[in-house]
Amino acid sequence: MTLLYPRLLRHRAKPLAAEYKELGPIELNRRWSLADSSAVFVATGGTRIEQAKLQFLRDIVVDLAKESGFPEPPDAKQKSGFDLQLAVALHREMRISPAEAASGDVWAFLALVVLPDVAHWRYPRPPGDRVLGSDLTRHVFGRMWWRAQLVYAPTDSDPYTALHVLGEAAFDQIYARRTALGGSPHLIQSILRTWKQMNFAGPDITERDVLRDFLKRLLRLAPFVVFEALDSRSLDEELLEIAKETVLGYLSFGGRVPATEVESRAAQVLVGALS
């Protein structure tokens, strides 16, 4: 059963975000709620979530935050651990459709009404896009649901194992291009399988830059290839060829590696993918 969530529209969300901006998690722990008089639901597409389910969801997220030190400021390791656990918890428990999850107003309701204390704990004095949902690549909760959605592999023993392949900044490069890439979990998962086999150790290569170039090449190919029509093996082989071209081009550019060493260095980067 797909659930519909309340939507906190912009005329209410923006003033609330401004009001809460300077407040910390302890102060906001007294202001959270399961409802807001201005919140609305869409008319169709699922069943309206009950407040008991919202309370359950809040309890799960708060418990995860407490495991990472809430309400004390988290360190980098605690932030990373919380985010990954949050992604799995939201995706498993929310029972929300991708169409509903594409609405920033849904995430604004969660960040400003149900979980403002956790939102401001994770991002103190947050800029608007962290709580309003104006950019889902940056929203405190929305970005993590989508991260889990795009890597979710239901037939695997751990459907969320690919969450650990890329860091947040690298994954955001993929997520920011999801529309151009067709928003395809099939394609995203193939990208992650390819990336998992690559070794970026060494001062002459930067994973983030290689990924950026790889995605550019993939986008140029997208109008001519229906990625969804390829089975997993064929798609992995196609992406591996693009990865080879990308790594060779990156190492060759600007003399990063002597011309005589480019192919051997590329083989080191692609060692897992070529074995």
mmCIF file of C-alpha atoms in Angstrom, residues 16 59 61 88 90 165 175-177 224:
data_model
loop_
_atom_site.group_PDB
_atom_site.id
_atom_site.type_symbol
_atom_site.label_atom_id
_atom_site.label_comp_id
_atom_site.label_asym_id
_atom_site.label_seq_id
_atom_site.Cartn_x
_atom_site.Cartn_y
_atom_site.Cartn_z
ATOM 1 C CA LEU A 16 8.624 28.445 9.390
ATOM 2 C CA ASP A 59 10.682 7.471 16.543
ATOM 3 C CA VAL A 61 14.704 8.593 12.857
ATOM 4 C CA VAL A 88 17.687 2.636 4.485
ATOM 5 C CA LEU A 90 13.263 6.021 5.165
ATOM 6 C CA VAL A 165 30.094 2.456 -3.096
ATOM 7 C CA TYR A 175 21.520 12.155 -8.733
ATOM 8 C CA ALA A 176 21.747 15.658 -10.189
ATOM 9 C CA ARG A 177 21.700 14.104 -13.668
ATOM 10 C CA PHE A 224 21.219 6.771 -28.973
#
